[in-house]
Amino acid sequence: MFRPFKKRTWWDSGLKFSCIPNCGKCCNEPDGIVYLSIKDMSRLASYHELPLKEWINRDCRKSTDGRYVLKIKQENKKCIYFNEDLNCNVYDSKPDQCSAFPWWNENLENKKSWENTKKICPGIDHPEALIISKKTIKYWVELDRISEKGVRESEIDF
């Protein structure tokens, strides 16, 4: 079984976080990469009422190592689904990696990584933030790990 962290973590007692409505700062970063699981791809193709292959050709590109990622808009280098109102056009079907933010492996590696994430995410330690339990954090970390593993063309059954 994959264990991204030691049994004891620096965040064992949980962390304060609440997503701030109409914030969008997590998606408002140029050159962000959104890795996709096969579940994400199928869900988004269905959302757009497209066959999987057609959706992939329209909305994905291959990263340098062959994993499929969401395309970015050429004019601002941001996610194709992120709109000018700082919202996601596919919010109810968005990729798991997006839902998992800020609970990414790289953000939880150590306290310094978490403090760097806090610079772009006003929901971390917000005065009205809730304490998110270790169990919940681990759930999102695992979804991020699956997404980051990604999908290559040879793994898709068209």
PDB file of C-alpha atoms in Angstrom:
ATOM      1  CA  MET A   1       0.000   0.000   0.000  1.00  0.00           C
ATOM      2  CA  PHE A   2       1.314   3.432  -0.940  1.00  0.00           C
ATOM      3  CA  ARG A   3       2.110   5.702   2.001  1.00  0.00           C
ATOM      4  CA  PRO A   4       3.115   9.179   0.839  1.00  0.00           C
ATOM      5  CA  PHE A   5       4.071  10.210   4.383  1.00  0.00           C
ATOM      6  CA  LYS A   6       5.562   8.614   7.457  1.00  0.00           C
ATOM      7  CA  LYS A   7       3.093   7.329  10.006  1.00  0.00           C
ATOM      8  CA  ARG A   8       3.482  10.567  11.989  1.00  0.00           C
ATOM      9  CA  THR A   9       3.270  13.797  10.055  1.00  0.00           C
ATOM     10  CA  TRP A  10       3.773  17.417  11.027  1.00  0.00           C
ATOM     11  CA  TRP A  11       0.059  17.915  10.336  1.00  0.00           C
ATOM     12  CA  ASP A  12      -1.257  15.046  12.488  1.00  0.00           C
ATOM     13  CA  SER A  13      -3.548  17.358  14.446  1.00  0.00           C
ATOM     14  CA  GLY A  14      -5.096  18.703  11.236  1.00  0.00           C
ATOM     15  CA  LEU A  15      -4.784  22.035   9.436  1.00  0.00           C
ATOM     16  CA  LYS A  16      -7.008  25.085   9.185  1.00  0.00           C
ATOM     17  CA  PHE A  17      -8.563  25.621   5.763  1.00  0.00           C
ATOM     18  CA  SER A  18     -11.785  26.790   4.138  1.00  0.00           C
ATOM     19  CA  CYS A  19     -12.212  27.463   0.456  1.00  0.00           C
ATOM     20  CA  ILE A  20     -13.102  31.142   0.002  1.00  0.00           C
ATOM     21  CA  PRO A  21     -16.027  31.719  -2.409  1.00  0.00           C
ATOM     22  CA  ASN A  22     -15.094  33.565  -5.617  1.00  0.00           C
ATOM     23  CA  CYS A  23     -11.384  33.419  -4.761  1.00  0.00           C
ATOM     24  CA  GLY A  24      -9.935  31.378  -7.646  1.00  0.00           C
ATOM     25  CA  LYS A  25      -6.317  32.023  -6.628  1.00  0.00           C
ATOM     26  CA  CYS A  26      -5.427  28.334  -6.829  1.00  0.00           C
ATOM     27  CA  CYS A  27      -6.413  28.329 -10.514  1.00  0.00           C
ATOM     28  CA  ASN A  28      -5.195  31.818 -11.333  1.00  0.00           C
ATOM     29  CA  GLU A  29      -1.582  30.736 -11.747  1.00  0.00           C
ATOM     30  CA  PRO A  30      -0.052  30.849 -15.234  1.00  0.00           C
ATOM     31  CA  ASP A  31       1.567  27.674 -16.560  1.00  0.00           C
ATOM     32  CA  GLY A  32      -0.184  25.436 -14.050  1.00  0.00           C
ATOM     33  CA  ILE A  33      -0.333  21.777 -14.946  1.00  0.00           C
ATOM     34  CA  VAL A  34      -3.461  19.741 -14.230  1.00  0.00           C
ATOM     35  CA  TYR A  35      -2.730  16.020 -14.397  1.00  0.00           C
ATOM     36  CA  LEU A  36      -5.672  13.772 -15.116  1.00  0.00           C
ATOM     37  CA  SER A  37      -6.725  10.326 -13.989  1.00  0.00           C
ATOM     38  CA  ILE A  38      -8.737   8.149 -16.361  1.00  0.00           C
ATOM     39  CA  LYS A  39     -11.713   8.811 -14.065  1.00  0.00           C
ATOM     40  CA  ASP A  40     -11.242  12.576 -14.560  1.00  0.00           C
ATOM     41  CA  MET A  41     -11.022  12.183 -18.307  1.00  0.00           C
ATOM     42  CA  SER A  42     -14.155  10.062 -18.519  1.00  0.00           C
ATOM     43  CA  ARG A  43     -16.073  12.432 -16.237  1.00  0.00           C
ATOM     44  CA  LEU A  44     -15.094  15.513 -18.275  1.00  0.00           C
ATOM     45  CA  ALA A  45     -15.824  13.849 -21.614  1.00  0.00           C
ATOM     46  CA  SER A  46     -19.255  12.902 -20.291  1.00  0.00           C
ATOM     47  CA  TYR A  47     -19.825  16.425 -18.956  1.00  0.00           C
ATOM     48  CA  HIS A  48     -19.115  17.795 -22.440  1.00  0.00           C
ATOM     49  CA  GLU A  49     -21.165  15.007 -24.050  1.00  0.00           C
ATOM     50  CA  LEU A  50     -18.209  13.960 -26.184  1.00  0.00           C
ATOM     51  CA  PRO A  51     -16.608  10.592 -26.877  1.00  0.00           C
ATOM     52  CA  LEU A  52     -13.450  10.242 -24.781  1.00  0.00           C
ATOM     53  CA  LYS A  53     -11.065  10.431 -27.737  1.00  0.00           C
ATOM     54  CA  GLU A  54     -12.741  13.566 -29.117  1.00  0.00           C
ATOM     55  CA  TRP A  55     -12.635  15.265 -25.700  1.00  0.00           C
ATOM     56  CA  ILE A  56      -8.953  14.359 -25.264  1.00  0.00           C
ATOM     57  CA  ASN A  57      -8.099  15.766 -28.704  1.00  0.00           C
ATOM     58  CA  ARG A  58      -9.974  18.976 -27.951  1.00  0.00           C
ATOM     59  CA  ASP A  59      -9.081  19.693 -24.296  1.00  0.00           C
ATOM     60  CA  CYS A  60      -5.822  17.859 -23.538  1.00  0.00           C
ATOM     61  CA  ARG A  61      -2.191  17.945 -24.482  1.00  0.00           C
ATOM     62  CA  LYS A  62       0.669  15.607 -23.654  1.00  0.00           C
ATOM     63  CA  SER A  63       3.263  16.674 -21.125  1.00  0.00           C
ATOM     64  CA  THR A  64       6.931  16.156 -21.970  1.00  0.00           C
ATOM     65  CA  ASP A  65       6.819  12.697 -20.368  1.00  0.00           C
ATOM     66  CA  GLY A  66       3.659  11.643 -22.233  1.00  0.00           C
ATOM     67  CA  ARG A  67       1.045  12.150 -19.514  1.00  0.00           C
ATOM     68  CA  TYR A  68      -2.161  13.860 -20.568  1.00  0.00           C
ATOM     69  CA  VAL A  69      -2.807  17.246 -18.969  1.00  0.00           C
ATOM     70  CA  LEU A  70      -5.450  19.897 -19.511  1.00  0.00           C
ATOM     71  CA  LYS A  71      -4.660  22.460 -22.162  1.00  0.00           C
ATOM     72  CA  ILE A  72      -4.012  26.045 -21.160  1.00  0.00           C
ATOM     73  CA  LYS A  73      -5.215  29.196 -22.889  1.00  0.00           C
ATOM     74  CA  GLN A  74      -2.457  30.635 -25.057  1.00  0.00           C
ATOM     75  CA  GLU A  75      -3.292  34.258 -24.206  1.00  0.00           C
ATOM     76  CA  ASN A  76      -2.814  33.927 -20.423  1.00  0.00           C
ATOM     77  CA  LYS A  77      -1.347  30.425 -19.894  1.00  0.00           C
ATOM     78  CA  LYS A  78      -4.180  29.492 -17.488  1.00  0.00           C
ATOM     79  CA  CYS A  79      -6.504  26.491 -17.450  1.00  0.00           C
ATOM     80  CA  ILE A  80      -8.959  26.356 -20.328  1.00  0.00           C
ATOM     81  CA  TYR A  81     -11.812  25.961 -17.856  1.00  0.00           C
ATOM     82  CA  PHE A  82     -10.905  28.943 -15.652  1.00  0.00           C
ATOM     83  CA  ASN A  83     -13.049  31.937 -16.591  1.00  0.00           C
ATOM     84  CA  GLU A  84     -12.635  35.697 -16.191  1.00  0.00           C
ATOM     85  CA  ASP A  85     -15.027  35.679 -13.200  1.00  0.00           C
ATOM     86  CA  LEU A  86     -12.408  33.577 -11.341  1.00  0.00           C
ATOM     87  CA  ASN A  87     -14.621  30.497 -11.502  1.00  0.00           C
ATOM     88  CA  CYS A  88     -14.336  27.045 -13.010  1.00  0.00           C
ATOM     89  CA  ASN A  89     -16.564  26.335 -16.003  1.00  0.00           C
ATOM     90  CA  VAL A  90     -16.640  22.625 -15.111  1.00  0.00           C
ATOM     91  CA  TYR A  91     -16.751  22.963 -11.317  1.00  0.00           C
ATOM     92  CA  ASP A  92     -19.065  20.003 -10.663  1.00  0.00           C
ATOM     93  CA  SER A  93     -16.944  17.768 -12.922  1.00  0.00           C
ATOM     94  CA  LYS A  94     -13.502  19.245 -12.308  1.00  0.00           C
ATOM     95  CA  PRO A  95     -10.427  16.991 -12.077  1.00  0.00           C
ATOM     96  CA  ASP A  96      -9.619  15.400  -8.724  1.00  0.00           C
ATOM     97  CA  GLN A  97      -6.276  17.205  -8.604  1.00  0.00           C
ATOM     98  CA  CYS A  98      -8.161  20.516  -8.641  1.00  0.00           C
ATOM     99  CA  SER A  99     -10.511  19.355  -5.881  1.00  0.00           C
ATOM    100  CA  ALA A 100      -7.558  18.156  -3.822  1.00  0.00           C
ATOM    101  CA  PHE A 101      -5.908  21.566  -3.601  1.00  0.00           C
ATOM    102  CA  PRO A 102      -4.328  22.602  -1.227  1.00  0.00           C
ATOM    103  CA  TRP A 103      -3.834  18.994  -0.086  1.00  0.00           C
ATOM    104  CA  TRP A 104      -1.167  18.167  -2.652  1.00  0.00           C
ATOM    105  CA  ASN A 105       1.809  16.020  -1.668  1.00  0.00           C
ATOM    106  CA  GLU A 106       4.214  18.803  -2.600  1.00  0.00           C
ATOM    107  CA  ASN A 107       2.355  21.324  -0.413  1.00  0.00           C
ATOM    108  CA  LEU A 108       2.417  19.058   2.644  1.00  0.00           C
ATOM    109  CA  GLU A 109       5.995  17.884   2.357  1.00  0.00           C
ATOM    110  CA  ASN A 110       7.021  20.112   5.252  1.00  0.00           C
ATOM    111  CA  LYS A 111       5.924  23.272   7.083  1.00  0.00           C
ATOM    112  CA  LYS A 112       7.908  25.489   4.713  1.00  0.00           C
ATOM    113  CA  SER A 113       6.048  24.038   1.699  1.00  0.00           C
ATOM    114  CA  TRP A 114       2.754  24.681   3.498  1.00  0.00           C
ATOM    115  CA  GLU A 115       3.762  28.278   4.278  1.00  0.00           C
ATOM    116  CA  ASN A 116       4.609  28.820   0.588  1.00  0.00           C
ATOM    117  CA  THR A 117       1.182  27.460  -0.392  1.00  0.00           C
ATOM    118  CA  LYS A 118      -0.405  29.782   2.141  1.00  0.00           C
ATOM    119  CA  LYS A 119       1.028  32.752   0.186  1.00  0.00           C
ATOM    120  CA  ILE A 120      -1.292  31.986  -2.732  1.00  0.00           C
ATOM    121  CA  CYS A 121      -4.228  30.512  -0.791  1.00  0.00           C
ATOM    122  CA  PRO A 122      -6.132  32.871   1.532  1.00  0.00           C
ATOM    123  CA  GLY A 123      -8.246  29.945   2.762  1.00  0.00           C
ATOM    124  CA  ILE A 124      -5.313  28.494   4.695  1.00  0.00           C
ATOM    125  CA  ASP A 125      -5.515  29.707   8.301  1.00  0.00           C
ATOM    126  CA  HIS A 126      -8.403  32.029   7.394  1.00  0.00           C
ATOM    127  CA  PRO A 127     -10.129  33.325  10.566  1.00  0.00           C
ATOM    128  CA  GLU A 128     -13.270  31.356   9.685  1.00  0.00           C
ATOM    129  CA  ALA A 129     -11.381  28.269   8.502  1.00  0.00           C
ATOM    130  CA  LEU A 130     -12.244  24.836   9.829  1.00  0.00           C
ATOM    131  CA  ILE A 131      -9.752  22.314  11.153  1.00  0.00           C
ATOM    132  CA  ILE A 132      -9.426  19.646   8.468  1.00  0.00           C
ATOM    133  CA  SER A 133      -8.643  16.263   9.993  1.00  0.00           C
ATOM    134  CA  LYS A 134      -5.641  14.129   9.148  1.00  0.00           C
ATOM    135  CA  LYS A 135      -7.997  11.459   7.770  1.00  0.00           C
ATOM    136  CA  THR A 136      -9.596  13.934   5.339  1.00  0.00           C
ATOM    137  CA  ILE A 137      -6.224  15.368   4.333  1.00  0.00           C
ATOM    138  CA  LYS A 138      -4.906  11.865   3.597  1.00  0.00           C
ATOM    139  CA  TYR A 139      -7.953  11.181   1.396  1.00  0.00           C
ATOM    140  CA  TRP A 140      -7.175  14.249  -0.755  1.00  0.00           C
ATOM    141  CA  VAL A 141      -3.440  13.486  -0.790  1.00  0.00           C
ATOM    142  CA  GLU A 142      -4.233  10.064  -2.250  1.00  0.00           C
ATOM    143  CA  LEU A 143      -6.460  11.566  -4.971  1.00  0.00           C
ATOM    144  CA  ASP A 144      -3.662  13.997  -5.818  1.00  0.00           C
ATOM    145  CA  ARG A 145      -1.196  11.088  -6.023  1.00  0.00           C
ATOM    146  CA  ILE A 146      -3.461   9.197  -8.440  1.00  0.00           C
ATOM    147  CA  SER A 147      -3.960  12.294 -10.600  1.00  0.00           C
ATOM    148  CA  GLU A 148      -0.259  13.126 -10.625  1.00  0.00           C
ATOM    149  CA  LYS A 149       0.548   9.596 -11.779  1.00  0.00           C
ATOM    150  CA  GLY A 150      -1.433  10.589 -14.849  1.00  0.00           C
ATOM    151  CA  VAL A 151      -2.559   8.703 -17.898  1.00  0.00           C
ATOM    152  CA  ARG A 152      -0.621   7.942 -21.058  1.00  0.00           C
ATOM    153  CA  GLU A 153      -2.104   7.097 -24.447  1.00  0.00           C
ATOM    154  CA  SER A 154      -1.216   3.407 -24.112  1.00  0.00           C
ATOM    155  CA  GLU A 155      -3.374   3.206 -20.972  1.00  0.00           C
ATOM    156  CA  ILE A 156      -6.567   4.396 -22.671  1.00  0.00           C
ATOM    157  CA  ASP A 157      -8.988   1.980 -24.279  1.00  0.00           C
ATOM    158  CA  PHE A 158     -10.571   3.944 -27.148  1.00  0.00           C
TER     159      PHE A 158
END
